[in-house]
PDB file of C-alpha atoms in Angstrom:
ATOM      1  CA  UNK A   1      -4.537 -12.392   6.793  1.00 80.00           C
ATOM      2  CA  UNK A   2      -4.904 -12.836   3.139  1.00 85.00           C
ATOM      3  CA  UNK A   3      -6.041 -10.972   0.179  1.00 86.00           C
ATOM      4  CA  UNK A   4      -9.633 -13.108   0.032  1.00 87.00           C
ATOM      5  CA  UNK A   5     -10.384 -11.781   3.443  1.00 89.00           C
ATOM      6  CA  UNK A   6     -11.053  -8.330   2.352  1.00 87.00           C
ATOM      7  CA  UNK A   7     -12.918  -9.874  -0.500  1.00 87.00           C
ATOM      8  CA  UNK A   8     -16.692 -10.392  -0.809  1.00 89.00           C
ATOM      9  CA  UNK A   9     -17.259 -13.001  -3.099  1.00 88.00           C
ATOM     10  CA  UNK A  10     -20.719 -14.432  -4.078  1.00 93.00           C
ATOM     11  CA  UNK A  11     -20.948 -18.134  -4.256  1.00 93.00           C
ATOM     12  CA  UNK A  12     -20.748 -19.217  -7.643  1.00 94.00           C
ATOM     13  CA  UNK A  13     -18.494 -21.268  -9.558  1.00 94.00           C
ATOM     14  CA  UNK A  14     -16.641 -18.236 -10.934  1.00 93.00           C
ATOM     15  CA  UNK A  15     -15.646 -16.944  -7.678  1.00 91.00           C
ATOM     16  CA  UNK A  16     -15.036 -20.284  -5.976  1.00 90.00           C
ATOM     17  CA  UNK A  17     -12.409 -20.968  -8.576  1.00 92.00           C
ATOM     18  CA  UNK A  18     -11.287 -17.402  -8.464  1.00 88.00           C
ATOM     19  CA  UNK A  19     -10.356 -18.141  -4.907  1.00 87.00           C
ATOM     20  CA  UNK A  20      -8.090 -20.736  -5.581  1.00 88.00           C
ATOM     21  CA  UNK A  21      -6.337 -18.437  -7.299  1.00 89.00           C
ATOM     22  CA  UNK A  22      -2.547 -18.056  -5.654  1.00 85.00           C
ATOM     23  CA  UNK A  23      -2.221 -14.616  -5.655  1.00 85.00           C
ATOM     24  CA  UNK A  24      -5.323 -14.606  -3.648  1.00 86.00           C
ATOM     25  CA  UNK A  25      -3.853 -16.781  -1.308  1.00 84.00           C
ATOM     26  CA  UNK A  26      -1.261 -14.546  -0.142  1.00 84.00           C
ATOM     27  CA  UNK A  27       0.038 -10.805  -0.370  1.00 84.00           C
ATOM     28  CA  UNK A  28       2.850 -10.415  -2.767  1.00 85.00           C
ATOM     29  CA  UNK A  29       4.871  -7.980   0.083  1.00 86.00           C
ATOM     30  CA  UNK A  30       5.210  -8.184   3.204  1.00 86.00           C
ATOM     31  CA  UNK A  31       2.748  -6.704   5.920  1.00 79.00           C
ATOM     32  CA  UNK A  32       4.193  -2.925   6.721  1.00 87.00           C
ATOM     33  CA  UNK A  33       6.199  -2.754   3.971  1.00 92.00           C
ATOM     34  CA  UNK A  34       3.839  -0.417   1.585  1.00 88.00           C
ATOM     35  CA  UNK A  35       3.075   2.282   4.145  1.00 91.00           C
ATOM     36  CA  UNK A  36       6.584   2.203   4.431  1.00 94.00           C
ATOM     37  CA  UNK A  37       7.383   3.377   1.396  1.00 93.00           C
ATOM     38  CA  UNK A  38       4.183   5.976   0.996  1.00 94.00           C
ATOM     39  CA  UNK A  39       5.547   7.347   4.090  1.00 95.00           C
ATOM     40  CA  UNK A  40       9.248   7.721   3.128  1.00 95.00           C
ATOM     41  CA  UNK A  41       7.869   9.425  -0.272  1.00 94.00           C
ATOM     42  CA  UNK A  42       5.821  11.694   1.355  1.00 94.00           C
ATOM     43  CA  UNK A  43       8.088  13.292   3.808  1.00 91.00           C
ATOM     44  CA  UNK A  44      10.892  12.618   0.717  1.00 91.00           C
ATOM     45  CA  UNK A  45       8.692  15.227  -1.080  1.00 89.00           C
ATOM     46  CA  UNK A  46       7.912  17.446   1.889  1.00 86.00           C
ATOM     47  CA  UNK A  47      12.073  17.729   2.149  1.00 83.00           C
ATOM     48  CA  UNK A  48      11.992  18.794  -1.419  1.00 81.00           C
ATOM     49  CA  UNK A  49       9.790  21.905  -0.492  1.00 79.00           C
ATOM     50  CA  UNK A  50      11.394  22.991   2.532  1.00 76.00           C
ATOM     51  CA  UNK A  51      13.410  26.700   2.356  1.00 69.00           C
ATOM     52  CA  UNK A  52      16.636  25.768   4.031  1.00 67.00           C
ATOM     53  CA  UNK A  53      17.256  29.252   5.137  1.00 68.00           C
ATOM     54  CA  UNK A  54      13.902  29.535   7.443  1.00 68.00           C
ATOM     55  CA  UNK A  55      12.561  26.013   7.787  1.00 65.00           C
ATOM     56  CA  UNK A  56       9.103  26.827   5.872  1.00 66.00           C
ATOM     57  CA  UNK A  57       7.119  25.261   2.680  1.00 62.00           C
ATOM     58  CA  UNK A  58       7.175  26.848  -0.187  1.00 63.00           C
ATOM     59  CA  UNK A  59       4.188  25.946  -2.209  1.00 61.00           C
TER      60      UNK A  59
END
């Protein structure tokens, strides 16, 4: 997969020589890698909220 396939691009000159672009061509990190790091922020900031002494969020 690329970044032009979640793209809908009309056909005109504009967008034909947008997709020759080469940061169309490819994702600039690797597959997995962003929902990695959302997911190690979230629960980071879940941690932050915890009460150590009875395991519950404080808000």
């Amino acid at each position: 997969e690329r970044p032009l396939d979640y793209l809908m691009l009309p056909n005109t000159p504009f967008s034909h020589s947008l997709s020759k672009r080469v940061r169309l061509t490819k994702f600039s990190i690797p597959f997995g890698h962003l929902i990695r790091r959302y997911r190690k922020t979230y629960w980071l900031h879940v941690y932050k909220k915890l009460d150590a002494n009875d395991f519950t969020l404080i808000d």
